[in-house]
């Protein structure tokens, strides 16, 4: 699978409304081809923007991490496919993943599974009722996702090489927690530079604030794409 460097950067539009998102998209111009829309913007009319972006030729990652009974997940997946989305996240529970894969058949939508949220450590897992380790649960869920036919996984930069070793080259790996050298870390705890994450096996990098809070977002995006191009 060959992905052009400029298509490997996914800019997270974690902004309060469509007007702010449209202003950012205008600033980024043709430097950015792929956008992620999550809870904040999706629940502020962002899904209308997602449809518009897809119709204009951009790719859209709808990051709503679905998890419900199979019939409801399937309905959600069908609606996101009709918006023209490229990626949609679901939580990596077998019923949910099976319903999502089935519902995306015949569309251009790809399903990404979230194995274990990266904010969860061993204590959080125990509190949620899981006895095993984070690494074991990530492994179990990654293998289940693969056998169910999930298209890709979201993982932290430090997990990416282990996950790549588990699932092989057929699944897409998408990695947030990216900080170019010298960028503000914000609330991210386990970060990696774009080149290190790509070298570790990531296919796509999700970057939010280092681009959207930059004084010159377009230049910030161009620097990241250039770094990716120098690594692959
Ligand atoms: O601004 P920043 O680059 O930290 O944004 C990263 C994006 O990736 C946010 O939209 C965040 O929700 C998302 N994300 C993350 N860590 C995860 C999963 C998703 O930062 N484990």
PDB file of C-alpha atoms and ligand atoms in Angstrom:
ATOM      1  CA  UNK A   1       0.000   0.000   0.000  1.00  0.00           C
ATOM      2  CA  UNK A   2       1.544   3.315  -1.061  1.00  0.00           C
ATOM      3  CA  UNK A   3       0.180   6.435   0.597  1.00  0.00           C
ATOM      4  CA  UNK A   4       1.489   9.833  -0.492  1.00  0.00           C
ATOM      5  CA  UNK A   5       3.184  11.820   2.329  1.00  0.00           C
ATOM      6  CA  UNK A   6       0.575  14.618   2.156  1.00  0.00           C
ATOM      7  CA  UNK A   7      -2.236  12.092   2.596  1.00  0.00           C
ATOM      8  CA  UNK A   8      -0.672  10.653   5.770  1.00  0.00           C
ATOM      9  CA  UNK A   9      -1.317  13.759   7.848  1.00  0.00           C
ATOM     10  CA  UNK A  10      -4.805  13.900   9.382  1.00  0.00           C
ATOM     11  CA  UNK A  11      -5.551  17.238  11.024  1.00  0.00           C
ATOM     12  CA  UNK A  12      -7.886  16.989  14.029  1.00  0.00           C
ATOM     13  CA  UNK A  13     -10.502  19.740  13.825  1.00  0.00           C
ATOM     14  CA  UNK A  14     -11.021  19.940  17.602  1.00  0.00           C
ATOM     15  CA  UNK A  15     -12.755  23.288  17.345  1.00  0.00           C
ATOM     16  CA  UNK A  16     -16.004  24.578  18.860  1.00  0.00           C
ATOM     17  CA  UNK A  17     -18.006  25.144  15.700  1.00  0.00           C
ATOM     18  CA  UNK A  18     -18.309  24.956  11.948  1.00  0.00           C
ATOM     19  CA  UNK A  19     -17.310  28.603  11.421  1.00  0.00           C
ATOM     20  CA  UNK A  20     -13.977  28.093  13.227  1.00  0.00           C
ATOM     21  CA  UNK A  21     -13.407  24.800  11.403  1.00  0.00           C
ATOM     22  CA  UNK A  22     -14.124  26.343   8.004  1.00  0.00           C
ATOM     23  CA  UNK A  23     -11.718  29.205   8.729  1.00  0.00           C
ATOM     24  CA  UNK A  24      -9.010  26.665   9.640  1.00  0.00           C
ATOM     25  CA  UNK A  25      -9.679  24.579   6.505  1.00  0.00           C
ATOM     26  CA  UNK A  26      -9.401  27.734   4.375  1.00  0.00           C
ATOM     27  CA  UNK A  27      -6.033  28.581   6.000  1.00  0.00           C
ATOM     28  CA  UNK A  28      -4.716  25.074   5.394  1.00  0.00           C
ATOM     29  CA  UNK A  29      -5.781  25.044   1.740  1.00  0.00           C
ATOM     30  CA  UNK A  30      -4.295  22.251  -0.322  1.00  0.00           C
ATOM     31  CA  UNK A  31      -1.611  21.534   2.301  1.00  0.00           C
ATOM     32  CA  UNK A  32      -4.055  19.230   4.088  1.00  0.00           C
ATOM     33  CA  UNK A  33      -6.139  16.521   2.412  1.00  0.00           C
ATOM     34  CA  UNK A  34      -7.474  14.639   5.453  1.00  0.00           C
ATOM     35  CA  UNK A  35      -9.447  15.931   8.458  1.00  0.00           C
ATOM     36  CA  UNK A  36     -10.654  14.321  11.672  1.00  0.00           C
ATOM     37  CA  UNK A  37     -13.964  15.325  13.200  1.00  0.00           C
ATOM     38  CA  UNK A  38     -14.549  14.177  16.778  1.00  0.00           C
ATOM     39  CA  UNK A  39     -17.144  14.705  19.493  1.00  0.00           C
ATOM     40  CA  UNK A  40     -16.703  18.448  19.912  1.00  0.00           C
ATOM     41  CA  UNK A  41     -17.295  19.449  16.294  1.00  0.00           C
ATOM     42  CA  UNK A  42     -19.594  16.542  15.369  1.00  0.00           C
ATOM     43  CA  UNK A  43     -22.050  17.589  18.076  1.00  0.00           C
ATOM     44  CA  UNK A  44     -21.861  21.208  16.909  1.00  0.00           C
ATOM     45  CA  UNK A  45     -23.173  20.578  13.359  1.00  0.00           C
ATOM     46  CA  UNK A  46     -19.826  19.141  12.252  1.00  0.00           C
ATOM     47  CA  UNK A  47     -21.354  16.216  10.397  1.00  0.00           C
ATOM     48  CA  UNK A  48     -22.825  18.614   7.846  1.00  0.00           C
ATOM     49  CA  UNK A  49     -19.306  19.976   7.415  1.00  0.00           C
ATOM     50  CA  UNK A  50     -18.008  16.400   7.074  1.00  0.00           C
ATOM     51  CA  UNK A  51     -20.366  15.807   4.171  1.00  0.00           C
ATOM     52  CA  UNK A  52     -19.349  19.094   2.539  1.00  0.00           C
ATOM     53  CA  UNK A  53     -15.645  18.328   2.967  1.00  0.00           C
ATOM     54  CA  UNK A  54     -16.045  14.865   1.447  1.00  0.00           C
ATOM     55  CA  UNK A  55     -18.004  16.316  -1.476  1.00  0.00           C
ATOM     56  CA  UNK A  56     -15.158  18.820  -2.049  1.00  0.00           C
ATOM     57  CA  UNK A  57     -12.644  15.984  -2.404  1.00  0.00           C
ATOM     58  CA  UNK A  58     -11.138  15.937   1.099  1.00  0.00           C
ATOM     59  CA  UNK A  59     -11.027  12.783   3.180  1.00  0.00           C
ATOM     60  CA  UNK A  60     -12.826  12.743   6.509  1.00  0.00           C
ATOM     61  CA  UNK A  61     -12.187  10.646   9.596  1.00  0.00           C
ATOM     62  CA  UNK A  62     -15.285  10.540  11.805  1.00  0.00           C
ATOM     63  CA  UNK A  63     -13.946   9.807  15.293  1.00  0.00           C
ATOM     64  CA  UNK A  64     -17.093   8.923  17.220  1.00  0.00           C
ATOM     65  CA  UNK A  65     -15.903   5.588  18.678  1.00  0.00           C
ATOM     66  CA  UNK A  66     -19.207   3.732  18.277  1.00  0.00           C
ATOM     67  CA  UNK A  67     -20.233   0.981  20.668  1.00  0.00           C
ATOM     68  CA  UNK A  68     -23.830  -0.265  20.996  1.00  0.00           C
ATOM     69  CA  UNK A  69     -25.943  -3.277  20.035  1.00  0.00           C
ATOM     70  CA  UNK A  70     -25.089  -4.556  16.568  1.00  0.00           C
ATOM     71  CA  UNK A  71     -28.229  -3.266  14.863  1.00  0.00           C
ATOM     72  CA  UNK A  72     -27.612   0.267  16.138  1.00  0.00           C
ATOM     73  CA  UNK A  73     -23.917   0.205  15.210  1.00  0.00           C
ATOM     74  CA  UNK A  74     -24.824  -0.983  11.702  1.00  0.00           C
ATOM     75  CA  UNK A  75     -27.292   1.888  11.283  1.00  0.00           C
ATOM     76  CA  UNK A  76     -24.689   4.423  12.411  1.00  0.00           C
ATOM     77  CA  UNK A  77     -22.075   2.986  10.046  1.00  0.00           C
ATOM     78  CA  UNK A  78     -24.490   3.167   7.080  1.00  0.00           C
ATOM     79  CA  UNK A  79     -25.227   6.821   7.831  1.00  0.00           C
ATOM     80  CA  UNK A  80     -21.525   7.734   8.107  1.00  0.00           C
ATOM     81  CA  UNK A  81     -20.848   5.930   4.808  1.00  0.00           C
ATOM     82  CA  UNK A  82     -23.545   8.076   3.174  1.00  0.00           C
ATOM     83  CA  UNK A  83     -21.808  11.236   4.422  1.00  0.00           C
ATOM     84  CA  UNK A  84     -18.792  10.171   2.364  1.00  0.00           C
ATOM     85  CA  UNK A  85     -16.518   9.430   5.336  1.00  0.00           C
ATOM     86  CA  UNK A  86     -13.220   7.598   4.819  1.00  0.00           C
ATOM     87  CA  UNK A  87     -12.538   6.388   8.391  1.00  0.00           C
ATOM     88  CA  UNK A  88     -14.893   5.748  11.313  1.00  0.00           C
ATOM     89  CA  UNK A  89     -13.821   4.550  14.764  1.00  0.00           C
ATOM     90  CA  UNK A  90     -15.556   1.887  16.844  1.00  0.00           C
ATOM     91  CA  UNK A  91     -14.537   0.324  20.150  1.00  0.00           C
ATOM     92  CA  UNK A  92     -12.883  -3.070  19.664  1.00  0.00           C
ATOM     93  CA  UNK A  93     -15.651  -5.305  21.026  1.00  0.00           C
ATOM     94  CA  UNK A  94     -16.346  -8.300  18.779  1.00  0.00           C
ATOM     95  CA  UNK A  95     -20.115  -7.720  18.302  1.00  0.00           C
ATOM     96  CA  UNK A  96     -19.553  -4.061  17.545  1.00  0.00           C
ATOM     97  CA  UNK A  97     -16.697  -4.745  15.123  1.00  0.00           C
ATOM     98  CA  UNK A  98     -18.647  -7.484  13.271  1.00  0.00           C
ATOM     99  CA  UNK A  99     -21.689  -5.237  12.839  1.00  0.00           C
ATOM    100  CA  UNK A 100     -19.531  -2.338  11.609  1.00  0.00           C
ATOM    101  CA  UNK A 101     -17.603  -4.439   9.083  1.00  0.00           C
ATOM    102  CA  UNK A 102     -20.802  -5.943   7.730  1.00  0.00           C
ATOM    103  CA  UNK A 103     -22.498  -2.535   7.398  1.00  0.00           C
ATOM    104  CA  UNK A 104     -19.581  -0.886   5.566  1.00  0.00           C
ATOM    105  CA  UNK A 105     -19.511  -3.535   2.793  1.00  0.00           C
ATOM    106  CA  UNK A 106     -19.917  -2.017  -0.657  1.00  0.00           C
ATOM    107  CA  UNK A 107     -19.025   1.511   0.560  1.00  0.00           C
ATOM    108  CA  UNK A 108     -15.743   3.455   0.616  1.00  0.00           C
ATOM    109  CA  UNK A 109     -15.791   3.693   4.417  1.00  0.00           C
ATOM    110  CA  UNK A 110     -13.058   1.969   6.406  1.00  0.00           C
ATOM    111  CA  UNK A 111     -13.546   0.970  10.023  1.00  0.00           C
ATOM    112  CA  UNK A 112     -10.827   1.638  12.608  1.00  0.00           C
ATOM    113  CA  UNK A 113     -10.994  -0.039  16.008  1.00  0.00           C
ATOM    114  CA  UNK A 114      -9.776   1.441  19.274  1.00  0.00           C
ATOM    115  CA  UNK A 115      -8.263  -1.440  21.286  1.00  0.00           C
ATOM    116  CA  UNK A 116      -7.749   0.148  24.715  1.00  0.00           C
ATOM    117  CA  UNK A 117      -8.044   3.902  25.215  1.00  0.00           C
ATOM    118  CA  UNK A 118      -4.552   5.276  25.741  1.00  0.00           C
ATOM    119  CA  UNK A 119      -5.699   7.146  28.846  1.00  0.00           C
ATOM    120  CA  UNK A 120      -6.240   3.749  30.531  1.00  0.00           C
ATOM    121  CA  UNK A 121      -3.449   2.265  32.607  1.00  0.00           C
ATOM    122  CA  UNK A 122      -3.386  -0.934  34.646  1.00  0.00           C
ATOM    123  CA  UNK A 123      -5.316   0.609  37.555  1.00  0.00           C
ATOM    124  CA  UNK A 124      -8.024   1.988  35.267  1.00  0.00           C
ATOM    125  CA  UNK A 125      -8.457  -1.441  33.644  1.00  0.00           C
ATOM    126  CA  UNK A 126      -8.734  -3.120  37.044  1.00  0.00           C
ATOM    127  CA  UNK A 127     -11.302  -0.546  38.150  1.00  0.00           C
ATOM    128  CA  UNK A 128     -13.284  -1.285  34.970  1.00  0.00           C
ATOM    129  CA  UNK A 129     -13.320  -4.994  35.849  1.00  0.00           C
ATOM    130  CA  UNK A 130     -10.511  -6.372  33.669  1.00  0.00           C
ATOM    131  CA  UNK A 131      -7.975  -8.665  35.319  1.00  0.00           C
ATOM    132  CA  UNK A 132      -5.237  -8.818  32.652  1.00  0.00           C
ATOM    133  CA  UNK A 133      -2.600  -6.337  31.540  1.00  0.00           C
ATOM    134  CA  UNK A 134      -3.083  -3.464  29.094  1.00  0.00           C
ATOM    135  CA  UNK A 135      -0.629  -5.085  26.666  1.00  0.00           C
ATOM    136  CA  UNK A 136      -2.504  -8.410  26.734  1.00  0.00           C
ATOM    137  CA  UNK A 137      -5.859  -6.739  26.143  1.00  0.00           C
ATOM    138  CA  UNK A 138      -4.444  -4.684  23.269  1.00  0.00           C
ATOM    139  CA  UNK A 139      -3.065  -7.896  21.743  1.00  0.00           C
ATOM    140  CA  UNK A 140      -6.313  -9.856  22.153  1.00  0.00           C
ATOM    141  CA  UNK A 141      -8.393  -7.068  20.658  1.00  0.00           C
ATOM    142  CA  UNK A 142      -5.969  -6.391  17.804  1.00  0.00           C
ATOM    143  CA  UNK A 143      -6.085 -10.071  16.816  1.00  0.00           C
ATOM    144  CA  UNK A 144      -9.888 -10.141  17.081  1.00  0.00           C
ATOM    145  CA  UNK A 145     -10.114  -6.986  14.949  1.00  0.00           C
ATOM    146  CA  UNK A 146      -7.911  -8.580  12.326  1.00  0.00           C
ATOM    147  CA  UNK A 147      -9.858 -11.832  12.168  1.00  0.00           C
ATOM    148  CA  UNK A 148     -13.170  -9.949  11.946  1.00  0.00           C
ATOM    149  CA  UNK A 149     -11.878  -7.957   8.962  1.00  0.00           C
ATOM    150  CA  UNK A 150     -11.510  -4.524  10.583  1.00  0.00           C
ATOM    151  CA  UNK A 151      -9.567  -2.202   8.267  1.00  0.00           C
ATOM    152  CA  UNK A 152      -7.275  -0.591  10.820  1.00  0.00           C
ATOM    153  CA  UNK A 153      -6.464   0.312  14.415  1.00  0.00           C
ATOM    154  CA  UNK A 154      -5.872   3.504  16.326  1.00  0.00           C
ATOM    155  CA  UNK A 155      -2.845   3.204  18.587  1.00  0.00           C
ATOM    156  CA  UNK A 156      -0.428   5.372  20.518  1.00  0.00           C
ATOM    157  CA  UNK A 157       2.987   5.995  18.943  1.00  0.00           C
ATOM    158  CA  UNK A 158       4.696   3.831  21.541  1.00  0.00           C
ATOM    159  CA  UNK A 159       2.335   0.905  20.833  1.00  0.00           C
ATOM    160  CA  UNK A 160       2.630   1.104  17.075  1.00  0.00           C
ATOM    161  CA  UNK A 161       5.612  -1.178  16.483  1.00  0.00           C
ATOM    162  CA  UNK A 162       4.229  -3.877  18.823  1.00  0.00           C
ATOM    163  CA  UNK A 163       0.791  -3.652  17.189  1.00  0.00           C
ATOM    164  CA  UNK A 164       2.347  -3.794  13.723  1.00  0.00           C
ATOM    165  CA  UNK A 165       4.172  -6.970  14.749  1.00  0.00           C
ATOM    166  CA  UNK A 166       0.886  -8.493  15.936  1.00  0.00           C
ATOM    167  CA  UNK A 167      -1.345  -7.614  12.964  1.00  0.00           C
ATOM    168  CA  UNK A 168       1.123  -7.519  10.051  1.00  0.00           C
ATOM    169  CA  UNK A 169       0.991  -5.144   7.112  1.00  0.00           C
ATOM    170  CA  UNK A 170      -2.602  -5.532   5.985  1.00  0.00           C
ATOM    171  CA  UNK A 171      -4.162  -3.272   8.620  1.00  0.00           C
ATOM    172  CA  UNK A 172      -3.913   0.497   8.601  1.00  0.00           C
ATOM    173  CA  UNK A 173      -2.394   1.973  11.793  1.00  0.00           C
ATOM    174  CA  UNK A 174      -3.418   5.497  12.751  1.00  0.00           C
ATOM    175  CA  UNK A 175      -1.472   7.282  15.478  1.00  0.00           C
ATOM    176  CA  UNK A 176      -2.318  10.391  17.530  1.00  0.00           C
ATOM    177  CA  UNK A 177      -0.009  11.806  20.198  1.00  0.00           C
ATOM    178  CA  UNK A 178       2.319  13.329  17.612  1.00  0.00           C
ATOM    179  CA  UNK A 179       4.466  16.324  18.429  1.00  0.00           C
ATOM    180  CA  UNK A 180       7.010  17.791  16.014  1.00  0.00           C
ATOM    181  CA  UNK A 181      10.326  18.506  17.740  1.00  0.00           C
ATOM    182  CA  UNK A 182       9.928  21.680  19.817  1.00  0.00           C
ATOM    183  CA  UNK A 183       6.087  21.760  19.727  1.00  0.00           C
ATOM    184  CA  UNK A 184       4.063  22.273  22.917  1.00  0.00           C
ATOM    185  CA  UNK A 185       3.158  18.929  24.451  1.00  0.00           C
ATOM    186  CA  UNK A 186      -0.235  20.021  25.878  1.00  0.00           C
ATOM    187  CA  UNK A 187      -2.015  17.201  27.739  1.00  0.00           C
ATOM    188  CA  UNK A 188      -0.417  14.396  25.708  1.00  0.00           C
ATOM    189  CA  UNK A 189       1.752  12.132  27.861  1.00  0.00           C
ATOM    190  CA  UNK A 190       3.317   9.663  25.465  1.00  0.00           C
ATOM    191  CA  UNK A 191       4.392  11.553  22.384  1.00  0.00           C
ATOM    192  CA  UNK A 192       6.552  10.927  19.353  1.00  0.00           C
ATOM    193  CA  UNK A 193       7.799  13.043  16.465  1.00  0.00           C
ATOM    194  CA  UNK A 194       6.235  12.485  13.023  1.00  0.00           C
ATOM    195  CA  UNK A 195       9.340  10.792  11.628  1.00  0.00           C
ATOM    196  CA  UNK A 196       9.712   8.416  14.589  1.00  0.00           C
ATOM    197  CA  UNK A 197       6.026   7.407  14.438  1.00  0.00           C
ATOM    198  CA  UNK A 198       6.232   6.724  10.697  1.00  0.00           C
ATOM    199  CA  UNK A 199       9.479   4.792  11.172  1.00  0.00           C
ATOM    200  CA  UNK A 200       7.777   2.736  13.911  1.00  0.00           C
ATOM    201  CA  UNK A 201       5.123   1.637  11.422  1.00  0.00           C
ATOM    202  CA  UNK A 202       2.297   4.197  11.490  1.00  0.00           C
ATOM    203  CA  UNK A 203       0.447   4.756   8.211  1.00  0.00           C
ATOM    204  CA  UNK A 204      -1.380   7.943   9.225  1.00  0.00           C
ATOM    205  CA  UNK A 205      -0.623  10.573  11.869  1.00  0.00           C
ATOM    206  CA  UNK A 206      -3.386  12.498  13.635  1.00  0.00           C
ATOM    207  CA  UNK A 207      -2.195  15.969  14.622  1.00  0.00           C
ATOM    208  CA  UNK A 208      -4.374  18.600  16.238  1.00  0.00           C
ATOM    209  CA  UNK A 209      -3.029  21.516  18.245  1.00  0.00           C
ATOM    210  CA  UNK A 210       0.511  21.626  16.810  1.00  0.00           C
ATOM    211  CA  UNK A 211      -1.216  22.608  13.545  1.00  0.00           C
ATOM    212  CA  UNK A 212      -4.442  24.332  14.590  1.00  0.00           C
ATOM    213  CA  UNK A 213      -2.893  26.419  17.381  1.00  0.00           C
ATOM    214  CA  UNK A 214       0.154  27.378  15.339  1.00  0.00           C
ATOM    215  CA  UNK A 215       0.577  31.029  14.316  1.00  0.00           C
ATOM    216  CA  UNK A 216       0.878  29.718  10.753  1.00  0.00           C
ATOM    217  CA  UNK A 217      -1.125  26.463  10.508  1.00  0.00           C
ATOM    218  CA  UNK A 218      -0.343  25.916   6.846  1.00  0.00           C
ATOM    219  CA  UNK A 219       3.414  26.185   7.426  1.00  0.00           C
ATOM    220  CA  UNK A 220       3.107  23.835  10.428  1.00  0.00           C
ATOM    221  CA  UNK A 221       1.300  21.251   8.277  1.00  0.00           C
ATOM    222  CA  UNK A 222       3.873  21.622   5.488  1.00  0.00           C
ATOM    223  CA  UNK A 223       6.731  20.968   7.943  1.00  0.00           C
ATOM    224  CA  UNK A 224       5.060  17.760   9.163  1.00  0.00           C
ATOM    225  CA  UNK A 225       4.390  16.521   5.619  1.00  0.00           C
ATOM    226  CA  UNK A 226       8.016  17.264   4.673  1.00  0.00           C
ATOM    227  CA  UNK A 227       9.202  15.306   7.723  1.00  0.00           C
ATOM    228  CA  UNK A 228       6.972  12.373   6.702  1.00  0.00           C
ATOM    229  CA  UNK A 229       8.279  12.544   3.127  1.00  0.00           C
ATOM    230  CA  UNK A 230      11.868  12.381   4.410  1.00  0.00           C
ATOM    231  CA  UNK A 231      11.095   9.269   6.460  1.00  0.00           C
ATOM    232  CA  UNK A 232       9.221   6.989   4.052  1.00  0.00           C
TER     233      UNK A 232
HETATM  234  O1  LIG B   1      -4.144  18.267  19.648  1.00  0.00           O
HETATM  235  P1  LIG B   1      -3.616  16.865  19.578  1.00  0.00           P
HETATM  236  O2  LIG B   1      -2.576  16.667  18.493  1.00  0.00           O
HETATM  237  O3  LIG B   1      -3.181  16.336  20.912  1.00  0.00           O
HETATM  238  O4  LIG B   1      -4.902  16.030  19.113  1.00  0.00           O
HETATM  239  C1  LIG B   1      -4.864  14.643  18.998  1.00  0.00           C
HETATM  240  C2  LIG B   1      -6.185  14.133  18.541  1.00  0.00           C
HETATM  241  O5  LIG B   1      -6.150  12.715  18.603  1.00  0.00           O
HETATM  242  C3  LIG B   1      -7.372  14.556  19.382  1.00  0.00           C
HETATM  243  O6  LIG B   1      -8.496  14.681  18.500  1.00  0.00           O
HETATM  244  C4  LIG B   1      -7.576  13.397  20.339  1.00  0.00           C
HETATM  245  O7  LIG B   1      -8.905  13.227  20.704  1.00  0.00           O
HETATM  246  C5  LIG B   1      -7.143  12.231  19.488  1.00  0.00           C
HETATM  247  N1  LIG B   1      -6.690  11.083  20.235  1.00  0.00           N
HETATM  248  C6  LIG B   1      -5.625  11.131  21.119  1.00  0.00           C
HETATM  249  N2  LIG B   1      -5.227  10.012  21.785  1.00  0.00           N
HETATM  250  C7  LIG B   1      -5.873   8.883  21.591  1.00  0.00           C
HETATM  251  C8  LIG B   1      -6.944   8.804  20.710  1.00  0.00           C
HETATM  252  C9  LIG B   1      -7.330   9.945  20.043  1.00  0.00           C
HETATM  253  O8  LIG B   1      -5.011  12.180  21.291  1.00  0.00           O
HETATM  254  N3  LIG B   1      -5.466   7.828  22.214  1.00  0.00           N
END
